[in-house]
Amino acid sequence: MTVKREADKKKNAVYHGPRFDVYAEDEHGTIYDLEMQNQNHHDIEKRMAIYQGNLEKQALYAGQSFSERRQTVVLFLCDHDIYNLNRVHYQLIPQLVGYPEILIDNGETNVIVNLKGDASKQAALNQEMLTYFNDGTVTGKFSAALDRAVREVKNDVKKGENYMTIEEYAARQSAYAREEERAEKEAQTIKGLVTLNLDKDQIIKFLIDNFNLNKQEALAAYERVMATA
């Protein structure tokens, strides 16, 4: 397997290009992107789509048929539970609208690992990984290898540099701040409407009419708030 840390795919001054935390290709030709996420900015699905879009550029050579497309995998390791369901991992898959039993195989795999999930129900290897990422404890050969890799990165001064420009960092932090402010305003509004005994459909309509959200975004905001109520 070929592995590169902090692979930079930003080749355009206008459109956003990701910087992969870990980029890898295995002996079967599968392409991987591994990301660490320690804050919930409520944009992980969209981020995954952008990362997949960049991996896909290398998934098919000129002249190959589409059936020969290489598999691309985006894996996010999060120290928080994105969906508040206490699952150790979530796999995002495309489905045919109206027919959830029909799954679409487009060559993409998107997985979110919840490092705070209940590891007791997982296989031994998963338990070892989750234990290491949560408290740094080495409990076997796999976590020992992880620990060596982490120490190597920490000791590599170059890998500790900030690859973002000041302008990029400021713009991203400003966007996150606006998003968090908007999400908090939506949450307070939803909670207020619940206390007024509005039902789910009424609340979603209110969000669509007053927050410039589409139905899917309004539903997601409602479910996010109700899951933690």
PDB file of C-alpha atoms in Angstrom:
ATOM      1  CA  MET A   1       0.000   0.000   0.000  1.00  0.00           C
ATOM      2  CA  THR A   2       1.173   3.496  -0.857  1.00  0.00           C
ATOM      3  CA  VAL A   3       0.453   6.107   1.820  1.00  0.00           C
ATOM      4  CA  LYS A   4       0.924   9.885   1.733  1.00  0.00           C
ATOM      5  CA  ARG A   5       0.174  12.223   4.629  1.00  0.00           C
ATOM      6  CA  GLU A   6      -1.351  15.658   4.055  1.00  0.00           C
ATOM      7  CA  ALA A   7      -1.503  15.210   0.277  1.00  0.00           C
ATOM      8  CA  ASP A   8      -2.369  18.569  -1.252  1.00  0.00           C
ATOM      9  CA  LYS A   9      -4.984  18.472  -4.031  1.00  0.00           C
ATOM     10  CA  LYS A  10      -5.534  22.246  -4.198  1.00  0.00           C
ATOM     11  CA  LYS A  11      -4.583  23.047  -7.786  1.00  0.00           C
ATOM     12  CA  ASN A  12      -7.024  25.870  -8.486  1.00  0.00           C
ATOM     13  CA  ALA A  13      -7.032  29.379  -7.043  1.00  0.00           C
ATOM     14  CA  VAL A  14     -10.804  29.735  -7.462  1.00  0.00           C
ATOM     15  CA  TYR A  15     -12.436  26.408  -6.591  1.00  0.00           C
ATOM     16  CA  HIS A  16     -11.936  24.591  -3.301  1.00  0.00           C
ATOM     17  CA  GLY A  17      -9.498  21.700  -3.265  1.00  0.00           C
ATOM     18  CA  PRO A  18      -9.026  19.458  -0.223  1.00  0.00           C
ATOM     19  CA  ARG A  19      -5.822  18.663   1.602  1.00  0.00           C
ATOM     20  CA  PHE A  20      -6.064  14.973   2.423  1.00  0.00           C
ATOM     21  CA  ASP A  21      -4.876  14.070   5.929  1.00  0.00           C
ATOM     22  CA  VAL A  22      -3.918  10.602   4.687  1.00  0.00           C
ATOM     23  CA  TYR A  23      -4.060   9.500   1.045  1.00  0.00           C
ATOM     24  CA  ALA A  24      -3.444   5.841   0.231  1.00  0.00           C
ATOM     25  CA  GLU A  25      -3.747   3.250  -2.538  1.00  0.00           C
ATOM     26  CA  ASP A  26      -3.763  -0.490  -1.858  1.00  0.00           C
ATOM     27  CA  GLU A  27      -2.622  -3.445  -3.957  1.00  0.00           C
ATOM     28  CA  HIS A  28      -6.137  -3.821  -5.398  1.00  0.00           C
ATOM     29  CA  GLY A  29      -6.129  -0.253  -6.741  1.00  0.00           C
ATOM     30  CA  THR A  30      -8.601   1.056  -4.165  1.00  0.00           C
ATOM     31  CA  ILE A  31      -7.996   4.724  -3.300  1.00  0.00           C
ATOM     32  CA  TYR A  32      -8.419   5.912   0.296  1.00  0.00           C
ATOM     33  CA  ASP A  33      -8.723   9.259   2.037  1.00  0.00           C
ATOM     34  CA  LEU A  34      -8.564   9.229   5.859  1.00  0.00           C
ATOM     35  CA  GLU A  35      -9.565  12.396   7.751  1.00  0.00           C
ATOM     36  CA  MET A  36      -9.552  13.377  11.411  1.00  0.00           C
ATOM     37  CA  GLN A  37     -12.441  15.590  12.613  1.00  0.00           C
ATOM     38  CA  ASN A  38     -12.534  16.979  16.152  1.00  0.00           C
ATOM     39  CA  GLN A  39     -15.322  19.541  15.726  1.00  0.00           C
ATOM     40  CA  ASN A  40     -18.824  19.210  14.326  1.00  0.00           C
ATOM     41  CA  HIS A  41     -19.288  21.912  11.704  1.00  0.00           C
ATOM     42  CA  HIS A  42     -22.479  20.267  10.378  1.00  0.00           C
ATOM     43  CA  ASP A  43     -20.998  19.922   6.896  1.00  0.00           C
ATOM     44  CA  ILE A  44     -19.393  16.490   6.913  1.00  0.00           C
ATOM     45  CA  GLU A  45     -21.605  15.008   4.177  1.00  0.00           C
ATOM     46  CA  LYS A  46     -20.775  17.875   1.826  1.00  0.00           C
ATOM     47  CA  ARG A  47     -17.089  17.590   2.699  1.00  0.00           C
ATOM     48  CA  MET A  48     -17.193  13.895   1.873  1.00  0.00           C
ATOM     49  CA  ALA A  49     -18.694  14.683  -1.521  1.00  0.00           C
ATOM     50  CA  ILE A  50     -15.859  17.138  -2.278  1.00  0.00           C
ATOM     51  CA  TYR A  51     -13.198  14.622  -1.232  1.00  0.00           C
ATOM     52  CA  GLN A  52     -14.861  11.898  -3.294  1.00  0.00           C
ATOM     53  CA  GLY A  53     -14.950  14.227  -6.283  1.00  0.00           C
ATOM     54  CA  ASN A  54     -11.192  14.644  -6.094  1.00  0.00           C
ATOM     55  CA  LEU A  55     -10.517  10.946  -5.594  1.00  0.00           C
ATOM     56  CA  GLU A  56     -12.696  10.117  -8.592  1.00  0.00           C
ATOM     57  CA  LYS A  57     -10.388  12.067 -10.899  1.00  0.00           C
ATOM     58  CA  GLN A  58      -7.866   9.271 -10.395  1.00  0.00           C
ATOM     59  CA  ALA A  59     -10.319   6.373 -10.390  1.00  0.00           C
ATOM     60  CA  LEU A  60     -10.479   5.806 -14.146  1.00  0.00           C
ATOM     61  CA  TYR A  61      -7.778   6.038 -16.780  1.00  0.00           C
ATOM     62  CA  ALA A  62      -8.407   7.451 -20.242  1.00  0.00           C
ATOM     63  CA  GLY A  63      -9.738   4.757 -22.546  1.00  0.00           C
ATOM     64  CA  GLN A  64     -11.064   2.533 -19.745  1.00  0.00           C
ATOM     65  CA  SER A  65     -14.710   1.543 -19.553  1.00  0.00           C
ATOM     66  CA  PHE A  66     -16.770   2.898 -16.661  1.00  0.00           C
ATOM     67  CA  SER A  67     -17.089  -0.635 -15.279  1.00  0.00           C
ATOM     68  CA  GLU A  68     -13.343  -0.533 -14.541  1.00  0.00           C
ATOM     69  CA  ARG A  69     -13.677   2.413 -12.185  1.00  0.00           C
ATOM     70  CA  ARG A  70     -11.496   1.961  -9.107  1.00  0.00           C
ATOM     71  CA  GLN A  71     -13.153   1.963  -5.697  1.00  0.00           C
ATOM     72  CA  THR A  72     -12.749   5.178  -3.693  1.00  0.00           C
ATOM     73  CA  VAL A  73     -13.101   5.284   0.090  1.00  0.00           C
ATOM     74  CA  VAL A  74     -13.463   8.370   2.295  1.00  0.00           C
ATOM     75  CA  LEU A  75     -13.160   7.631   6.017  1.00  0.00           C
ATOM     76  CA  PHE A  76     -13.708  10.284   8.707  1.00  0.00           C
ATOM     77  CA  LEU A  77     -12.572   9.605  12.276  1.00  0.00           C
ATOM     78  CA  CYS A  78     -14.644  11.835  14.584  1.00  0.00           C
ATOM     79  CA  ASP A  79     -14.336  12.288  18.343  1.00  0.00           C
ATOM     80  CA  HIS A  80     -18.046  13.110  18.510  1.00  0.00           C
ATOM     81  CA  ASP A  81     -21.233  11.338  17.448  1.00  0.00           C
ATOM     82  CA  ILE A  82     -22.433  13.054  14.259  1.00  0.00           C
ATOM     83  CA  TYR A  83     -25.940  11.564  14.389  1.00  0.00           C
ATOM     84  CA  ASN A  84     -26.277  11.014  18.164  1.00  0.00           C
ATOM     85  CA  LEU A  85     -27.236   7.345  17.727  1.00  0.00           C
ATOM     86  CA  ASN A  86     -24.345   5.882  19.768  1.00  0.00           C
ATOM     87  CA  ARG A  87     -23.142   3.846  16.819  1.00  0.00           C
ATOM     88  CA  VAL A  88     -19.431   3.230  16.362  1.00  0.00           C
ATOM     89  CA  HIS A  89     -19.614   3.866  12.653  1.00  0.00           C
ATOM     90  CA  TYR A  90     -22.021   5.111  10.008  1.00  0.00           C
ATOM     91  CA  GLN A  91     -21.879   4.280   6.318  1.00  0.00           C
ATOM     92  CA  LEU A  92     -23.467   6.739   3.915  1.00  0.00           C
ATOM     93  CA  ILE A  93     -24.914   5.118   0.813  1.00  0.00           C
ATOM     94  CA  PRO A  94     -26.956   6.371  -2.150  1.00  0.00           C
ATOM     95  CA  GLN A  95     -30.447   4.934  -2.519  1.00  0.00           C
ATOM     96  CA  LEU A  96     -33.090   5.038  -5.195  1.00  0.00           C
ATOM     97  CA  VAL A  97     -35.693   7.586  -4.078  1.00  0.00           C
ATOM     98  CA  GLY A  98     -38.885   5.828  -3.045  1.00  0.00           C
ATOM     99  CA  TYR A  99     -37.165   2.435  -3.041  1.00  0.00           C
ATOM    100  CA  PRO A 100     -34.790   2.335  -0.042  1.00  0.00           C
ATOM    101  CA  GLU A 101     -34.180  -1.380  -0.570  1.00  0.00           C
ATOM    102  CA  ILE A 102     -32.399  -0.610  -3.863  1.00  0.00           C
ATOM    103  CA  LEU A 103     -28.815   0.475  -3.183  1.00  0.00           C
ATOM    104  CA  ILE A 104     -26.748   2.232  -5.835  1.00  0.00           C
ATOM    105  CA  ASP A 105     -23.175   1.003  -6.318  1.00  0.00           C
ATOM    106  CA  ASN A 106     -21.305   3.970  -7.767  1.00  0.00           C
ATOM    107  CA  GLY A 107     -17.878   2.853  -6.610  1.00  0.00           C
ATOM    108  CA  GLU A 108     -17.858   5.187  -3.596  1.00  0.00           C
ATOM    109  CA  THR A 109     -17.642   4.241   0.070  1.00  0.00           C
ATOM    110  CA  ASN A 110     -18.210   6.913   2.724  1.00  0.00           C
ATOM    111  CA  VAL A 111     -17.770   5.979   6.383  1.00  0.00           C
ATOM    112  CA  ILE A 112     -17.899   8.058   9.567  1.00  0.00           C
ATOM    113  CA  VAL A 113     -16.253   6.471  12.620  1.00  0.00           C
ATOM    114  CA  ASN A 114     -17.570   7.685  15.974  1.00  0.00           C
ATOM    115  CA  LEU A 115     -14.624   7.365  18.354  1.00  0.00           C
ATOM    116  CA  LYS A 116     -16.985   7.954  21.298  1.00  0.00           C
ATOM    117  CA  GLY A 117     -19.349   5.139  20.338  1.00  0.00           C
ATOM    118  CA  ASP A 118     -19.941   1.935  22.283  1.00  0.00           C
ATOM    119  CA  ALA A 119     -16.904  -0.159  21.426  1.00  0.00           C
ATOM    120  CA  SER A 120     -18.072  -3.126  23.535  1.00  0.00           C
ATOM    121  CA  LYS A 121     -20.238  -4.364  20.680  1.00  0.00           C
ATOM    122  CA  GLN A 122     -17.428  -4.186  18.131  1.00  0.00           C
ATOM    123  CA  ALA A 123     -14.853  -6.692  16.965  1.00  0.00           C
ATOM    124  CA  ALA A 124     -11.573  -6.811  18.870  1.00  0.00           C
ATOM    125  CA  LEU A 125      -9.669  -4.859  16.212  1.00  0.00           C
ATOM    126  CA  ASN A 126     -12.248  -2.061  16.264  1.00  0.00           C
ATOM    127  CA  GLN A 127     -12.150  -1.954  20.063  1.00  0.00           C
ATOM    128  CA  GLU A 128      -8.382  -1.636  19.941  1.00  0.00           C
ATOM    129  CA  MET A 129      -8.557   1.219  17.447  1.00  0.00           C
ATOM    130  CA  LEU A 130     -11.236   3.105  19.367  1.00  0.00           C
ATOM    131  CA  THR A 131      -9.373   2.705  22.661  1.00  0.00           C
ATOM    132  CA  TYR A 132      -6.193   4.076  21.099  1.00  0.00           C
ATOM    133  CA  PHE A 133      -7.838   7.088  19.487  1.00  0.00           C
ATOM    134  CA  ASN A 134      -9.769   7.924  22.657  1.00  0.00           C
ATOM    135  CA  ASP A 135      -7.030   7.752  25.272  1.00  0.00           C
ATOM    136  CA  GLY A 136      -3.812   6.797  23.501  1.00  0.00           C
ATOM    137  CA  THR A 137      -3.569   3.369  25.150  1.00  0.00           C
ATOM    138  CA  VAL A 138      -1.712   0.706  23.160  1.00  0.00           C
ATOM    139  CA  THR A 139      -3.384  -2.685  23.633  1.00  0.00           C
ATOM    140  CA  GLY A 140      -2.086  -4.747  20.713  1.00  0.00           C
ATOM    141  CA  LYS A 141      -0.047  -4.921  17.516  1.00  0.00           C
ATOM    142  CA  PHE A 142      -2.484  -2.771  15.532  1.00  0.00           C
ATOM    143  CA  SER A 143      -2.550   0.103  18.030  1.00  0.00           C
ATOM    144  CA  ALA A 144       1.233  -0.193  18.451  1.00  0.00           C
ATOM    145  CA  ALA A 145       1.606   0.392  14.712  1.00  0.00           C
ATOM    146  CA  LEU A 146      -0.761   3.342  14.942  1.00  0.00           C
ATOM    147  CA  ASP A 147       1.232   4.757  17.829  1.00  0.00           C
ATOM    148  CA  ARG A 148       4.493   4.511  15.875  1.00  0.00           C
ATOM    149  CA  ALA A 149       2.903   6.307  12.919  1.00  0.00           C
ATOM    150  CA  VAL A 150       1.537   9.074  15.159  1.00  0.00           C
ATOM    151  CA  ARG A 151       4.927   9.569  16.829  1.00  0.00           C
ATOM    152  CA  GLU A 152       6.583   9.744  13.419  1.00  0.00           C
ATOM    153  CA  VAL A 153       4.233  12.506  12.329  1.00  0.00           C
ATOM    154  CA  LYS A 154       4.694  14.438  15.576  1.00  0.00           C
ATOM    155  CA  ASN A 155       8.477  14.235  15.202  1.00  0.00           C
ATOM    156  CA  ASP A 156       8.353  15.385  11.591  1.00  0.00           C
ATOM    157  CA  VAL A 157       8.538  19.163  11.771  1.00  0.00           C
ATOM    158  CA  LYS A 158       7.492  19.598   8.180  1.00  0.00           C
ATOM    159  CA  LYS A 159       4.247  17.671   8.724  1.00  0.00           C
ATOM    160  CA  GLY A 160       3.498  19.978  11.646  1.00  0.00           C
ATOM    161  CA  GLU A 161       3.426  23.051   9.430  1.00  0.00           C
ATOM    162  CA  ASN A 162       0.148  24.786   8.627  1.00  0.00           C
ATOM    163  CA  TYR A 163      -0.498  24.231   4.933  1.00  0.00           C
ATOM    164  CA  MET A 164      -3.271  26.827   4.784  1.00  0.00           C
ATOM    165  CA  THR A 165      -2.598  30.425   3.911  1.00  0.00           C
ATOM    166  CA  ILE A 166      -3.746  33.042   6.406  1.00  0.00           C
ATOM    167  CA  GLU A 167      -6.508  34.094   4.010  1.00  0.00           C
ATOM    168  CA  GLU A 168      -7.778  30.512   3.636  1.00  0.00           C
ATOM    169  CA  TYR A 169      -7.764  29.944   7.372  1.00  0.00           C
ATOM    170  CA  ALA A 170      -9.557  33.213   8.147  1.00  0.00           C
ATOM    171  CA  ALA A 171     -12.182  32.585   5.477  1.00  0.00           C
ATOM    172  CA  ARG A 172     -12.848  29.043   6.707  1.00  0.00           C
ATOM    173  CA  GLN A 173     -13.094  30.054  10.363  1.00  0.00           C
ATOM    174  CA  SER A 174     -15.439  32.901   9.442  1.00  0.00           C
ATOM    175  CA  ALA A 175     -17.623  30.499   7.462  1.00  0.00           C
ATOM    176  CA  TYR A 176     -17.714  28.036  10.365  1.00  0.00           C
ATOM    177  CA  ALA A 177     -18.632  30.821  12.788  1.00  0.00           C
ATOM    178  CA  ARG A 178     -21.515  31.902  10.557  1.00  0.00           C
ATOM    179  CA  GLU A 179     -22.670  28.311  10.201  1.00  0.00           C
ATOM    180  CA  GLU A 180     -22.585  27.726  13.949  1.00  0.00           C
ATOM    181  CA  GLU A 181     -24.489  30.967  14.568  1.00  0.00           C
ATOM    182  CA  ARG A 182     -27.113  29.978  11.984  1.00  0.00           C
ATOM    183  CA  ALA A 183     -27.421  26.453  13.415  1.00  0.00           C
ATOM    184  CA  GLU A 184     -27.848  27.844  16.940  1.00  0.00           C
ATOM    185  CA  LYS A 185     -30.532  30.270  15.759  1.00  0.00           C
ATOM    186  CA  GLU A 186     -32.360  27.436  13.999  1.00  0.00           C
ATOM    187  CA  ALA A 187     -32.125  25.253  17.119  1.00  0.00           C
ATOM    188  CA  GLN A 188     -33.537  27.946  19.408  1.00  0.00           C
ATOM    189  CA  THR A 189     -36.350  28.631  16.944  1.00  0.00           C
ATOM    190  CA  ILE A 190     -37.264  24.930  16.711  1.00  0.00           C
ATOM    191  CA  LYS A 191     -37.287  24.578  20.504  1.00  0.00           C
ATOM    192  CA  GLY A 192     -39.501  27.658  20.774  1.00  0.00           C
ATOM    193  CA  LEU A 193     -41.947  26.344  18.198  1.00  0.00           C
ATOM    194  CA  VAL A 194     -42.109  23.000  20.016  1.00  0.00           C
ATOM    195  CA  THR A 195     -43.114  24.767  23.237  1.00  0.00           C
ATOM    196  CA  LEU A 196     -45.916  26.419  21.236  1.00  0.00           C
ATOM    197  CA  ASN A 197     -47.160  22.909  20.373  1.00  0.00           C
ATOM    198  CA  LEU A 198     -46.510  23.192  16.639  1.00  0.00           C
ATOM    199  CA  ASP A 199     -46.194  19.782  15.016  1.00  0.00           C
ATOM    200  CA  LYS A 200     -43.299  18.548  12.897  1.00  0.00           C
ATOM    201  CA  ASP A 201     -44.773  19.557   9.540  1.00  0.00           C
ATOM    202  CA  GLN A 202     -45.603  23.060  10.781  1.00  0.00           C
ATOM    203  CA  ILE A 203     -42.100  23.558  12.146  1.00  0.00           C
ATOM    204  CA  ILE A 204     -40.475  22.354   8.928  1.00  0.00           C
ATOM    205  CA  LYS A 205     -42.681  24.710   6.892  1.00  0.00           C
ATOM    206  CA  PHE A 206     -41.718  27.581   9.198  1.00  0.00           C
ATOM    207  CA  LEU A 207     -38.018  26.825   8.684  1.00  0.00           C
ATOM    208  CA  ILE A 208     -38.437  26.676   4.916  1.00  0.00           C
ATOM    209  CA  ASP A 209     -40.328  29.973   4.848  1.00  0.00           C
ATOM    210  CA  ASN A 210     -38.110  31.889   7.264  1.00  0.00           C
ATOM    211  CA  PHE A 211     -34.610  30.415   7.077  1.00  0.00           C
ATOM    212  CA  ASN A 212     -34.227  29.954   3.314  1.00  0.00           C
ATOM    213  CA  LEU A 213     -33.875  26.177   3.719  1.00  0.00           C
ATOM    214  CA  ASN A 214     -35.101  23.481   1.378  1.00  0.00           C
ATOM    215  CA  LYS A 215     -37.244  20.662   2.769  1.00  0.00           C
ATOM    216  CA  GLN A 216     -34.335  18.277   3.264  1.00  0.00           C
ATOM    217  CA  GLU A 217     -32.261  20.887   5.134  1.00  0.00           C
ATOM    218  CA  ALA A 218     -35.231  21.870   7.300  1.00  0.00           C
ATOM    219  CA  LEU A 219     -35.944  18.232   8.139  1.00  0.00           C
ATOM    220  CA  ALA A 220     -32.301  17.623   9.034  1.00  0.00           C
ATOM    221  CA  ALA A 221     -32.261  20.684  11.314  1.00  0.00           C
ATOM    222  CA  TYR A 222     -35.457  19.537  13.028  1.00  0.00           C
ATOM    223  CA  GLU A 223     -34.223  15.979  13.575  1.00  0.00           C
ATOM    224  CA  ARG A 224     -30.858  17.211  14.846  1.00  0.00           C
ATOM    225  CA  VAL A 225     -32.518  19.346  17.519  1.00  0.00           C
ATOM    226  CA  MET A 226     -35.099  16.739  18.508  1.00  0.00           C
ATOM    227  CA  ALA A 227     -32.412  14.062  18.865  1.00  0.00           C
ATOM    228  CA  THR A 228     -30.785  16.082  21.649  1.00  0.00           C
ATOM    229  CA  ALA A 229     -33.973  17.475  23.218  1.00  0.00           C
TER     230      ALA A 229
END
